[in-house]
XYZ file of C-alpha atoms in Angstrom:
772
model
C 22.802 -70.553 5.659
C 21.932 -73.666 4.313
C 24.497 -76.392 4.188
C 24.811 -79.296 1.747
C 26.991 -81.732 4.421
C 28.400 -83.609 1.744
C 29.388 -80.756 -0.629
C 29.112 -77.358 1.197
C 27.362 -74.235 1.077
C 26.528 -72.546 -2.240
C 25.232 -69.055 -2.557
C 24.455 -66.096 -5.430
C 25.303 -62.834 -4.017
C 24.164 -59.787 -5.836
C 26.014 -56.564 -4.930
C 25.287 -52.957 -6.022
C 26.819 -49.481 -5.455
C 29.805 -48.495 -6.473
C 31.069 -51.782 -7.684
C 32.103 -51.360 -11.341
C 35.237 -50.053 -12.561
C 36.641 -49.650 -8.988
C 38.653 -52.950 -8.916
C 35.752 -55.036 -7.376
C 35.889 -58.517 -9.496
C 39.753 -58.610 -8.646
C 39.085 -57.737 -5.207
C 36.296 -60.628 -5.169
C 38.676 -62.905 -6.824
C 41.648 -62.417 -4.314
C 39.654 -63.044 -1.332
C 37.955 -65.939 -2.815
C 41.085 -67.373 -3.097
C 42.002 -66.263 0.276
C 39.199 -67.758 2.089
C 39.013 -70.727 -0.201
C 35.579 -70.689 -1.846
C 35.018 -71.584 -5.320
C 32.859 -70.274 -7.990
C 32.709 -66.777 -9.999
C 31.851 -63.273 -10.342
C 30.856 -61.198 -13.045
C 29.611 -57.641 -14.043
C 26.198 -57.157 -14.809
C 23.755 -54.988 -17.081
C 22.357 -52.702 -14.528
C 25.644 -51.838 -13.158
C 25.667 -54.530 -10.652
C 28.012 -57.586 -10.122
C 26.943 -61.474 -9.635
C 29.010 -63.634 -7.570
C 28.600 -67.347 -6.935
C 30.834 -68.732 -3.962
C 30.761 -72.706 -3.024
C 32.505 -73.590 0.082
C 32.572 -74.970 3.648
C 30.930 -73.091 6.207
C 33.810 -71.338 7.311
C 35.316 -70.289 4.053
C 31.926 -68.865 2.945
C 31.732 -66.822 6.388
C 35.287 -65.675 5.931
C 34.793 -64.417 2.296
C 31.383 -62.488 3.271
C 33.425 -60.781 6.268
C 36.129 -59.648 4.061
C 33.721 -58.773 1.320
C 32.566 -55.900 3.840
C 35.482 -55.365 5.690
C 38.328 -55.382 2.799
C 36.544 -53.733 -0.240
C 38.749 -51.415 -2.273
C 38.906 -47.705 -1.307
C 36.594 -46.258 -4.383
C 33.851 -49.291 -3.892
C 30.418 -48.423 -2.087
C 28.214 -51.443 -1.462
C 24.740 -50.163 -1.075
C 22.997 -53.498 -1.380
C 24.021 -57.017 -0.992
C 21.455 -59.645 -1.897
C 22.375 -63.239 -0.645
C 20.425 -66.284 -1.967
C 20.797 -70.070 -1.355
C 21.717 -71.666 -4.584
C 22.525 -75.114 -6.478
C 25.711 -76.483 -5.925
C 27.550 -76.850 -8.851
C 30.995 -77.943 -7.569
C 33.309 -75.170 -9.324
C 36.879 -76.426 -9.123
C 38.319 -72.666 -9.035
C 37.013 -69.162 -8.704
C 36.747 -67.256 -12.026
C 36.057 -63.860 -13.195
C 33.360 -64.404 -16.001
C 32.346 -62.572 -19.099
C 30.040 -59.662 -18.421
C 26.262 -60.223 -18.953
C 23.988 -57.553 -20.452
C 21.176 -58.970 -18.376
C 20.132 -57.098 -15.186
C 18.927 -58.345 -11.951
C 19.342 -55.321 -9.858
C 20.220 -51.629 -10.482
C 23.435 -50.107 -9.509
C 25.732 -47.011 -9.604
C 27.714 -45.805 -12.858
C 31.128 -44.929 -11.581
C 31.919 -41.490 -11.225
C 35.458 -40.453 -12.641
C 38.279 -40.864 -10.001
C 41.300 -38.504 -9.216
C 44.573 -40.145 -9.702
C 45.893 -42.341 -6.608
C 49.445 -41.928 -4.919
C 50.511 -45.131 -6.383
C 50.155 -44.328 -9.726
C 51.781 -40.819 -9.041
C 54.681 -42.530 -7.904
C 55.029 -44.702 -10.816
C 55.043 -41.489 -13.180
C 57.744 -40.030 -11.269
C 59.989 -43.100 -11.125
C 62.507 -43.417 -13.610
C 62.483 -46.985 -13.293
C 58.645 -47.588 -13.877
C 57.736 -48.245 -17.091
C 54.828 -45.976 -16.687
C 57.477 -42.829 -15.986
C 56.207 -39.546 -17.116
C 52.637 -41.162 -18.720
C 50.268 -38.856 -18.289
C 47.420 -41.387 -18.753
C 48.495 -43.662 -15.955
C 45.739 -45.262 -14.030
C 44.563 -48.504 -12.208
C 41.484 -50.389 -10.563
C 41.167 -47.867 -7.956
C 41.580 -44.525 -10.241
C 41.468 -42.676 -13.374
C 38.318 -41.787 -15.712
C 34.975 -43.831 -15.495
C 31.794 -42.134 -16.454
C 33.739 -39.905 -18.819
C 34.985 -42.348 -21.266
C 31.730 -45.008 -20.851
C 29.695 -45.561 -23.796
C 27.554 -48.211 -21.924
C 27.377 -50.624 -19.122
C 28.486 -52.999 -18.031
C 32.211 -51.205 -17.400
C 34.385 -53.108 -19.621
C 37.069 -52.081 -21.873
C 35.254 -52.510 -24.816
C 32.379 -50.340 -23.826
C 34.513 -47.584 -23.182
C 36.841 -44.996 -25.194
C 39.784 -47.499 -24.218
C 38.364 -50.008 -26.598
C 40.547 -47.928 -29.365
C 43.995 -48.921 -27.309
C 44.415 -53.015 -27.021
C 46.577 -53.760 -24.459
C 50.359 -54.351 -25.400
C 51.993 -57.567 -24.270
C 53.092 -56.017 -20.745
C 49.783 -54.490 -19.984
C 48.331 -57.881 -20.804
C 50.377 -59.613 -18.595
C 49.468 -57.207 -15.542
C 45.850 -57.503 -16.381
C 45.742 -61.102 -16.108
C 48.008 -61.523 -12.909
C 45.691 -62.166 -9.911
C 48.621 -60.920 -7.768
C 48.658 -57.436 -9.297
C 46.407 -55.765 -6.764
C 46.038 -52.381 -8.855
C 45.936 -53.858 -12.232
C 44.348 -57.315 -12.264
C 41.353 -57.034 -14.749
C 41.671 -53.276 -14.534
C 39.529 -52.177 -17.500
C 41.178 -48.642 -18.004
C 44.746 -49.397 -17.625
C 47.440 -48.632 -20.436
C 51.037 -47.699 -20.673
C 53.196 -45.500 -23.467
C 53.558 -48.420 -25.703
C 49.530 -48.903 -26.110
C 47.552 -46.018 -24.481
C 46.666 -42.655 -25.714
C 49.161 -40.281 -26.591
C 49.748 -36.291 -26.638
C 50.480 -33.640 -29.092
C 50.636 -29.872 -28.705
C 49.746 -27.597 -31.668
C 49.284 -23.562 -32.008
C 46.176 -22.049 -32.602
C 46.279 -22.173 -36.508
C 46.550 -26.270 -36.058
C 50.226 -26.423 -36.763
C 51.811 -29.169 -34.675
C 54.770 -28.184 -32.627
C 57.811 -30.364 -32.553
C 58.774 -31.353 -28.815
C 60.072 -34.530 -27.328
C 57.889 -33.809 -24.213
C 54.627 -31.950 -25.146
C 53.889 -31.181 -21.426
C 57.256 -29.822 -20.729
C 57.016 -27.559 -23.617
C 53.435 -26.656 -22.750
C 54.574 -25.733 -19.058
C 57.387 -23.428 -20.732
C 54.758 -21.588 -22.998
C 52.803 -20.989 -20.070
C 55.333 -19.595 -18.168
C 56.174 -17.227 -20.823
C 52.689 -15.841 -20.880
C 50.840 -18.001 -23.379
C 47.256 -19.278 -22.798
C 47.081 -22.898 -23.242
C 44.009 -25.191 -23.940
C 44.501 -28.593 -22.436
C 41.840 -31.722 -23.147
C 41.323 -33.266 -19.770
C 39.107 -36.014 -18.348
C 35.624 -34.474 -19.117
C 36.364 -31.667 -21.300
C 38.698 -28.757 -22.119
C 40.627 -26.735 -19.667
C 42.235 -22.912 -20.618
C 45.421 -22.712 -18.566
C 47.306 -19.850 -17.907
C 49.661 -17.757 -15.244
C 47.689 -16.871 -12.124
C 49.876 -14.079 -11.143
C 50.620 -11.876 -14.455
C 47.619 -9.101 -14.497
C 48.550 -8.689 -18.172
C 47.956 -12.223 -19.110
C 44.894 -12.307 -17.145
C 43.396 -9.303 -18.570
C 44.112 -10.700 -22.166
C 42.574 -14.085 -21.165
C 39.303 -11.934 -19.773
C 39.147 -9.927 -23.325
C 39.427 -12.927 -25.263
C 37.027 -15.138 -23.653
C 34.486 -12.056 -23.420
C 34.604 -12.797 -19.464
C 34.827 -9.280 -17.893
C 34.593 -10.120 -14.162
C 33.316 -13.894 -13.822
C 35.791 -15.630 -11.522
C 38.316 -18.261 -12.873
C 39.140 -21.349 -11.337
C 42.569 -22.318 -10.263
C 44.818 -25.752 -10.033
C 47.368 -25.764 -7.457
C 50.130 -28.556 -7.356
C 49.435 -29.693 -4.201
C 48.407 -28.540 -0.320
C 51.587 -26.905 0.268
C 50.965 -24.501 -2.640
C 47.160 -24.080 -1.291
C 48.660 -23.114 2.095
C 50.931 -20.549 0.382
C 47.847 -18.648 -1.227
C 44.543 -19.642 0.824
C 43.332 -20.211 4.538
C 42.437 -23.963 4.552
C 41.713 -25.810 7.495
C 41.685 -29.831 7.950
C 38.362 -30.150 6.690
C 38.997 -27.978 3.375
C 42.140 -30.183 3.000
C 40.264 -33.236 2.964
C 37.973 -32.080 0.494
C 40.647 -30.928 -1.573
C 42.364 -34.260 -1.509
C 39.300 -36.455 -1.461
C 39.127 -38.821 -4.562
C 36.244 -36.179 -6.350
C 38.701 -33.417 -6.304
C 36.384 -30.742 -6.558
C 36.907 -27.009 -6.925
C 36.670 -25.467 -3.440
C 35.963 -21.778 -2.600
C 38.591 -20.822 -0.157
C 39.366 -17.338 1.288
C 42.821 -15.796 -0.305
C 45.674 -15.177 2.204
C 46.967 -11.834 2.519
C 50.499 -11.832 0.921
C 49.532 -13.859 -1.759
C 50.722 -12.882 -5.236
C 47.996 -14.391 -6.997
C 46.120 -11.652 -9.259
C 43.401 -9.564 -7.917
C 41.696 -10.098 -11.486
C 41.201 -13.942 -11.253
C 37.901 -13.094 -8.936
C 37.300 -9.480 -9.067
C 35.083 -8.171 -5.994
C 35.128 -11.672 -4.466
C 36.570 -12.691 -1.225
C 36.776 -16.220 -2.215
C 38.827 -17.908 -5.065
C 37.760 -21.595 -6.380
C 40.839 -23.691 -6.285
C 41.500 -27.546 -6.882
C 44.172 -30.312 -6.811
C 45.552 -31.977 -9.946
C 43.107 -35.021 -10.720
C 45.334 -36.636 -13.522
C 48.637 -37.484 -13.980
C 48.835 -35.046 -16.878
C 47.605 -31.829 -14.880
C 50.291 -33.027 -12.022
C 53.062 -32.986 -14.249
C 51.944 -29.825 -15.990
C 51.936 -28.004 -12.580
C 55.218 -29.704 -11.448
C 56.866 -27.962 -14.276
C 55.655 -24.501 -14.295
C 57.125 -21.612 -12.025
C 54.302 -20.725 -9.716
C 53.025 -24.418 -9.348
C 49.752 -22.811 -9.534
C 47.706 -22.098 -12.802
C 44.241 -20.706 -13.758
C 42.435 -23.799 -15.125
C 39.275 -22.610 -16.351
C 36.509 -24.294 -18.543
C 37.773 -24.538 -22.129
C 34.449 -23.092 -23.831
C 33.563 -19.885 -25.922
C 31.164 -17.361 -24.080
C 27.648 -18.866 -23.833
C 28.523 -22.224 -25.038
C 29.636 -25.473 -23.772
C 32.700 -26.659 -22.665
C 34.766 -28.350 -25.733
C 35.344 -32.163 -25.694
C 36.976 -32.904 -29.150
C 39.888 -31.255 -31.033
C 37.263 -30.057 -33.577
C 35.217 -27.897 -31.376
C 38.849 -26.758 -29.629
C 40.302 -25.731 -32.892
C 36.886 -23.698 -34.081
C 35.961 -21.964 -30.972
C 39.189 -21.926 -28.882
C 41.473 -20.711 -31.502
C 40.878 -17.207 -31.130
C 41.441 -17.291 -27.059
C 44.287 -19.571 -26.640
C 47.927 -19.382 -28.198
C 48.483 -23.039 -27.881
C 46.408 -26.281 -27.659
C 47.550 -29.787 -25.635
C 45.610 -32.659 -27.408
C 45.393 -36.305 -26.542
C 43.654 -39.068 -28.613
C 41.180 -40.472 -26.064
C 37.518 -39.862 -26.705
C 35.734 -37.507 -24.273
C 32.373 -39.602 -24.505
C 30.306 -37.856 -21.738
C 31.245 -34.172 -20.970
C 31.585 -33.652 -17.476
C 32.589 -30.126 -15.753
C 34.530 -29.754 -12.562
C 32.519 -29.895 -9.487
C 32.608 -26.766 -7.128
C 31.834 -26.734 -3.552
C 31.837 -24.154 -0.841
C 31.349 -23.618 2.778
C 27.748 -22.031 3.989
C 28.004 -21.163 7.662
C 29.957 -23.920 8.110
C 28.255 -26.218 5.842
C 29.903 -28.128 2.973
C 27.652 -26.872 0.090
C 27.563 -28.207 -3.588
C 27.259 -25.231 -5.993
C 27.913 -27.402 -8.996
C 27.520 -31.277 -9.350
C 29.650 -32.665 -12.063
C 33.063 -34.741 -12.000
C 34.066 -36.759 -9.281
C 30.047 -36.873 -7.941
C 27.769 -37.566 -11.183
C 26.087 -39.822 -11.790
C 26.054 -41.418 -8.425
C 22.323 -41.842 -7.246
C 20.990 -39.874 -4.392
C 18.513 -42.011 -2.167
C 14.472 -40.958 -1.455
C 13.120 -41.831 1.752
C 10.297 -43.851 -0.075
C 10.371 -45.840 -3.554
C 8.487 -43.824 -6.591
C 5.540 -45.906 -7.786
C 6.507 -45.388 -11.133
C 9.838 -44.110 -12.797
C 10.106 -40.319 -13.127
C 12.013 -38.070 -15.568
C 12.803 -34.721 -14.396
C 13.705 -31.821 -16.680
C 14.993 -29.276 -14.157
C 14.507 -25.231 -14.833
C 16.951 -23.275 -17.111
C 19.970 -21.978 -15.738
C 22.872 -24.021 -14.462
C 20.729 -27.200 -15.072
C 20.618 -30.780 -14.896
C 18.029 -33.563 -15.164
C 17.152 -36.556 -13.179
C 16.199 -40.221 -14.042
C 14.468 -41.725 -11.301
C 13.289 -45.167 -10.276
C 12.470 -47.023 -6.978
C 14.111 -44.985 -4.295
C 16.886 -43.609 -6.441
C 17.518 -40.360 -8.172
C 20.166 -40.424 -10.901
C 21.048 -36.779 -11.473
C 22.822 -35.785 -14.881
C 26.084 -34.091 -14.575
C 25.963 -30.263 -14.575
C 24.482 -29.621 -17.960
C 24.293 -25.643 -18.111
C 22.063 -23.014 -19.507
C 19.462 -24.942 -21.394
C 18.386 -21.797 -22.995
C 21.325 -22.744 -24.972
C 20.334 -25.160 -27.552
C 23.652 -27.192 -27.295
C 23.003 -27.636 -23.908
C 19.518 -28.760 -24.436
C 20.413 -31.356 -26.577
C 23.241 -32.516 -24.334
C 20.558 -32.679 -21.605
C 18.440 -34.869 -23.492
C 21.226 -37.003 -24.922
C 22.152 -37.797 -21.022
C 18.766 -38.432 -19.990
C 18.387 -40.569 -22.981
C 21.748 -42.587 -22.019
C 20.331 -43.139 -18.150
C 16.858 -44.248 -19.557
C 18.704 -47.176 -21.635
C 20.832 -47.936 -18.622
C 18.231 -48.508 -16.240
C 15.587 -49.813 -18.544
C 13.089 -46.856 -18.595
C 10.965 -46.104 -21.627
C 7.743 -44.153 -22.349
C 6.305 -47.424 -24.448
C 7.006 -49.759 -21.909
C 7.685 -48.481 -18.113
C 5.565 -45.432 -18.613
C 7.552 -42.729 -16.693
C 6.087 -39.710 -15.347
C 7.531 -36.399 -17.199
C 7.922 -33.462 -14.574
C 9.154 -30.028 -15.569
C 8.814 -26.668 -14.245
C 6.137 -24.372 -14.299
C 7.499 -21.309 -16.081
C 5.754 -21.066 -19.380
C 8.941 -20.161 -21.685
C 11.422 -22.503 -20.198
C 13.094 -24.547 -22.812
C 13.439 -27.464 -20.503
C 9.619 -27.575 -20.517
C 9.164 -27.375 -23.909
C 11.473 -30.441 -24.474
C 9.243 -32.188 -21.605
C 6.115 -31.207 -23.587
C 7.411 -32.757 -26.864
C 8.280 -35.914 -24.832
C 4.810 -36.242 -23.647
C 3.558 -36.727 -27.134
C 5.265 -40.057 -26.933
C 2.490 -41.304 -24.356
C 4.025 -40.423 -21.051
C 2.206 -38.134 -18.492
C 3.557 -34.981 -17.703
C 3.264 -32.753 -14.328
C 4.374 -29.277 -13.758
C 5.956 -28.120 -10.713
C 6.262 -24.719 -9.053
C 9.933 -23.785 -9.088
C 10.258 -22.764 -5.226
C 8.232 -25.887 -4.153
C 10.675 -28.075 -6.217
C 13.661 -26.543 -4.209
C 12.346 -27.234 -0.807
C 11.559 -30.769 -1.613
C 14.993 -31.055 -3.183
C 16.497 -30.797 0.608
C 13.336 -32.330 2.222
C 14.108 -35.571 0.114
C 18.218 -35.533 0.476
C 17.551 -35.063 4.449
C 14.931 -37.873 4.177
C 12.081 -36.214 5.802
C 8.708 -37.663 5.454
C 6.594 -35.219 7.831
C 4.943 -32.009 6.759
C 7.583 -29.081 6.945
C 8.352 -25.545 6.902
C 10.795 -24.492 4.199
C 12.454 -21.628 2.835
C 13.372 -20.987 -0.790
C 15.627 -18.143 -1.686
C 16.741 -17.171 -5.127
C 16.678 -14.858 -7.981
C 13.329 -15.964 -9.778
C 10.901 -18.770 -10.328
C 7.520 -18.575 -11.891
C 4.634 -18.237 -9.173
C 1.194 -20.143 -9.617
C -0.260 -16.285 -9.646
C 1.669 -15.249 -12.674
C 4.039 -13.113 -10.953
C 7.705 -13.928 -10.201
C 8.631 -15.265 -6.953
C 11.942 -15.918 -5.215
C 11.611 -15.149 -1.313
C 9.048 -17.665 -0.173
C 7.886 -19.517 3.114
C 5.921 -22.394 2.563
C 4.439 -25.674 4.244
C 5.210 -28.376 2.124
C 4.886 -32.522 1.789
C 5.702 -34.451 -1.172
C 2.306 -33.720 -2.842
C 1.179 -30.240 -2.083
C 2.436 -26.820 -0.716
C 1.241 -23.732 0.908
C 2.823 -20.469 0.102
C 2.458 -18.692 3.984
C 4.707 -15.743 3.550
C 8.068 -14.347 2.299
C 9.206 -11.154 0.969
C 7.079 -8.202 -0.272
C 6.624 -8.328 -4.140
C 8.752 -5.021 -5.823
C 8.194 -4.129 -9.467
C 10.813 -4.751 -11.661
C 10.905 -2.259 -14.298
C 12.092 -3.542 -17.684
C 11.704 -7.473 -16.762
C 14.702 -9.236 -17.568
C 16.819 -6.006 -18.081
C 16.285 -5.145 -14.509
C 18.141 -8.217 -13.913
C 20.932 -7.478 -16.021
C 21.350 -3.608 -14.913
C 20.423 -3.801 -11.267
C 19.768 0.136 -10.938
C 16.418 -0.615 -12.672
C 15.401 -3.179 -9.463
C 16.630 -0.180 -7.121
C 14.509 2.374 -8.895
C 11.359 -0.219 -8.690
C 11.871 -0.657 -4.990
C 12.520 3.209 -4.387
C 9.262 4.113 -6.547
C 7.114 2.169 -3.715
C 8.226 4.670 -1.189
C 9.515 7.859 -2.757
C 8.573 10.266 -5.475
C 10.261 10.641 -8.958
C 12.128 13.961 -7.866
C 13.417 12.070 -4.912
C 14.501 8.908 -6.492
C 16.228 11.165 -9.062
C 18.128 12.789 -6.230
C 18.994 9.386 -4.833
C 20.250 8.536 -8.286
C 22.285 11.708 -8.975
C 23.865 11.811 -5.505
C 25.334 8.506 -5.882
C 26.265 8.752 -9.494
C 23.876 5.980 -10.621
C 22.423 7.424 -13.664
C 25.231 6.997 -15.777
C 25.261 3.285 -14.460
C 22.490 2.547 -17.259
C 23.620 2.150 -20.788
C 20.734 4.629 -21.873
C 21.612 6.920 -18.930
C 18.769 9.351 -18.234
C 16.466 8.326 -21.118
C 16.318 4.728 -19.276
C 15.945 6.381 -16.053
C 12.856 7.881 -17.239
C 11.847 4.700 -18.761
C 12.242 2.832 -15.625
C 10.593 5.201 -13.716
C 7.649 5.166 -15.933
C 7.747 1.147 -16.329
C 7.794 1.062 -12.358
C 4.741 3.220 -12.020
C 2.682 1.494 -14.773
C 2.225 -2.176 -14.229
C 5.657 -3.448 -14.054
C 5.808 -7.136 -13.292
C 6.303 -7.917 -9.714
C 8.793 -10.378 -8.375
C 9.222 -11.289 -4.393
C 12.780 -12.289 -5.330
C 15.548 -11.685 -2.497
C 18.292 -12.021 -5.279
C 16.675 -8.955 -7.204
C 16.490 -7.302 -4.078
C 20.293 -7.683 -3.071
C 20.927 -6.933 -6.525
C 19.342 -3.486 -5.833
C 21.220 -2.908 -2.619
C 24.412 -3.810 -4.275
C 24.036 -1.097 -7.061
C 23.026 1.579 -4.353
C 25.970 0.614 -2.519
C 28.476 1.127 -5.547
C 29.410 -2.652 -5.452
C 28.036 -4.119 -8.764
C 26.020 -2.382 -11.647
C 25.877 -4.876 -14.395
C 25.137 -8.711 -13.763
C 27.571 -10.246 -16.199
C 27.322 -13.841 -14.595
C 24.477 -15.696 -12.515
C 24.477 -14.145 -9.010
C 27.126 -11.673 -9.359
C 25.746 -8.499 -7.881
C 24.451 -10.616 -4.752
C 27.889 -12.634 -4.642
C 29.855 -9.465 -4.351
C 27.302 -8.079 -1.867
C 28.481 -11.052 0.394
C 32.133 -10.534 -0.276
C 31.742 -6.709 0.453
C 30.232 -7.699 3.834
C 33.400 -9.293 5.181
C 34.473 -8.173 8.463
C 30.870 -6.466 8.821
C 28.925 -5.847 11.943
C 25.098 -5.836 12.700
C 24.079 -1.955 12.837
C 21.544 -0.493 15.435
C 18.118 0.266 13.921
C 18.466 -2.289 10.816
C 15.343 -4.171 11.357
C 12.594 -5.167 8.947
C 8.910 -5.108 9.641
C 6.633 -7.874 8.566
C 3.221 -7.367 7.640
C 0.409 -9.992 6.472
C 3.340 -12.428 6.304
C 5.274 -10.361 4.202
C 8.676 -9.094 4.974
C 8.593 -5.501 3.903
C 11.820 -4.872 2.151
C 10.496 -1.443 1.082
C 10.878 -0.361 4.663
C 14.691 -2.043 4.595
C 15.515 -0.116 1.751
C 14.736 3.100 3.409
C 16.753 2.082 6.265
C 19.597 1.686 4.137
C 19.247 4.994 2.743
C 18.904 6.474 6.160
C 22.477 4.602 7.126
C 24.299 6.512 4.442
C 27.896 7.381 5.919
C 27.980 4.091 7.671
C 30.804 1.632 6.499
C 29.408 -0.173 3.238
C 30.817 -3.436 4.718
C 28.444 -2.997 7.804
C 25.381 -2.058 5.512
C 25.859 -4.996 3.329
C 26.525 -7.499 6.517
C 23.330 -6.044 8.308
C 21.062 -6.353 5.245
C 22.184 -9.976 4.877
C 21.463 -10.714 8.449
C 18.491 -9.132 9.137
C 16.742 -10.858 5.740
C 17.839 -14.156 7.054
C 16.496 -13.242 10.972
C 13.061 -12.319 9.298
C 12.849 -15.242 7.136
C 13.983 -17.682 9.677
C 11.640 -16.088 12.410
C 8.753 -16.140 9.818
C 9.492 -19.811 9.394
C 10.208 -20.986 12.889
C 6.665 -19.192 13.736
C 4.963 -21.219 11.055
C 6.828 -24.628 11.967
C 5.608 -24.164 15.731
C 2.327 -25.474 14.450
C 3.566 -28.478 12.961
C 4.943 -31.727 14.558
C 8.736 -30.897 13.085
C 12.252 -30.097 14.375
C 13.614 -28.652 11.078
C 13.224 -25.508 9.011
C 14.221 -26.370 5.246
C 16.176 -23.919 3.370
C 17.249 -23.958 -0.658
C 17.460 -21.729 -3.575
C 20.547 -20.045 -5.105
C 20.529 -17.556 -2.158
C 20.718 -20.522 0.234
C 24.607 -20.461 -0.062
C 25.012 -17.066 1.495
C 26.344 -17.479 4.782
C 25.227 -14.454 6.385
C 21.687 -15.027 5.272
C 21.677 -18.412 6.149
C 23.435 -17.560 9.577
C 20.553 -15.272 10.312
C 18.059 -18.028 9.529
C 19.874 -20.528 12.016
C 19.993 -17.652 14.843
C 16.240 -17.380 14.585
C 15.302 -20.894 14.100
C 17.253 -22.110 16.724
C 15.873 -19.537 19.197
C 12.833 -21.166 18.721
C 14.336 -24.604 19.096
C 14.424 -25.623 15.205
C 17.229 -26.985 13.394
C 18.102 -25.565 9.860
C 18.520 -28.309 7.029
C 20.397 -27.620 3.850
C 21.434 -29.189 0.925
C 24.204 -31.263 1.083
C 24.303 -33.814 -2.020
C 22.526 -31.816 -4.709
C 22.919 -28.063 -5.414
C 20.433 -25.556 -3.459
C 20.274 -23.902 -6.936
C 18.601 -24.875 -10.029
C 21.122 -27.811 -10.497
C 19.054 -29.609 -7.742
C 15.574 -28.577 -8.965
C 15.475 -31.932 -10.936
C 15.948 -33.711 -7.615
C 12.742 -31.831 -6.172
C 10.564 -32.347 -9.002
C 11.051 -36.291 -8.743
C 10.494 -35.948 -5.005
C 6.991 -34.392 -6.089
C 6.129 -37.615 -7.171
C 6.648 -39.511 -3.675
C 3.392 -40.561 -2.187
C 3.614 -40.990 1.631
C 1.115 -41.659 4.590
C 2.139 -38.309 6.267
C 1.107 -36.183 3.080
C -2.041 -33.465 3.268
């Protein structure tokens, strides 16, 4: 540090990370007063802050020490640049108005769960925030979901419509008010958003306390839509079969699991098995839905997650949710996405009235705009690892760092189902929040909107910065069609194979730069050879890949129909080693003919298709679907991954059966022989057959990958794809890998499913010296 002996030191500090919307400016103001430095702080247009400090060497040193050691709980410092500056002799320390100018890029703050201090105020009759459902402070509350632009100032958020009252203005301007000084989202009952309750015909319900009235309605068996932070939820009792049956019928959701919200950890303990790590995740500021095993003796309905051994549960992340749960009899409710089947979650009253009125009996609205839809995040444990299934509220849009800087910005459009896009620059990848299935037009348009938003925030455009566009190789994906349209604006388009992108996503997350071996296991991806892949072993770097093994391709009679009705997939696999008469014998003995809507006719068509050029697929997902149908576990796929998920659940408590093993020929794992062995195990317990199939497939893939990795300078085997969340498969891969001295790397920051494809697509544009 340089020092002007007569006046003191003078520096400009630029800090990026999560430094806007988390009370960082008030914090800096406090430590400036405490250390004795003068100058200013202000938000900047890249999401960063600029700090000017002047003072003695001791005061400056103390300031910088406190900057790192005492920052607010939600703040995160990723980059701090300190430069000498001209001494201007400031007389005090100020919080200056924000500037749109950008010096360095920073993270847009995600939404943060309500803090304990705000909850205490909500339940304190002497506090002016008593029973105020929108109470927040510098350390908690909505952020990204209500942002229209950066910098994060009130005028750039949905709170612009709610001018501060006199009392809130006083708190906002009080430097000694740690939680509300210059906190942009604060409000109170006198100046903030308000609630109202109406029935499903739009008639307002007269109620002194809409939350208490909604709780009574839910306890009486009614179904209520509730406007939250990132969209609407649908709430109902979780202990009443009749209510849940009615909700399933109205929502046209026959078996897809519902998420739950529990008041606190004591309620979670009553119904679920949760260790310390699980409780830490549930209580984290991100407050995701976490999949947990239900306790025996819990009175939660079996209809919440039919055929599954885990249920998704979260804790309240707003005062509104907390107050509602506290007044219900069970203190745990179904809290599922407020959407019509096949449509995105509603975010405004118009959508709720149009689409939810046939599903719910009542609606609890508020008048704060949801600017950016943000679905709840979902995580689970996979062989002891915390794995992201859906990346939304609490996590998005925080960026993920790459192992090296990109030479040009990249825009990635992901895949198709459960999709996300991405905007990338320098060594940072900003994944959009969970978008959903982009074969639905509204979701596709929403993804475009969010990509546009992030491009604007980070100064990227086809006309000026010339980003590379990256899309999936599949020729019919709507996301690819959008990328092709964008390419007409002058941007270069590159198409990346689906499973290669899966493996690169975990490679980039793990910051691995050397050539590696990866396993990609999922339901379906378009291959370079025009067939469908989904059980692949590859040698990869960031610019190329070699497909070196995987599962044997199997006929898929009827294409997509075999995905919906897995008995068709079973027929396809059986046709590789059995005659038609033998296949019919198996189908009739296991009562599988009537599990196809077309019965005998559809069986005959499937047999003909299997023998006459049905599309081939090497997917682990489709093989597991076939096993699931054969074992009588699941005959129809009503949601993504259903047969395979139920197969994993059925394997709970199972053991490895003698003689269950699968040969490998020409680096292809022979799933036809494995299916023969399954048939030979008729009479064994279903849980043991299910466990054996999953574990042996994992062992075989791990053994093949380890054999390939032994020729490379690597310590890792990378595993990704939608099936990489299956604990039994992953355990089999880990056991094989560890026997050969390798460690398995899984996705942790991005979903291993198609929600992480965009990250891998971006990574494919890295250029490293170690590449082939």
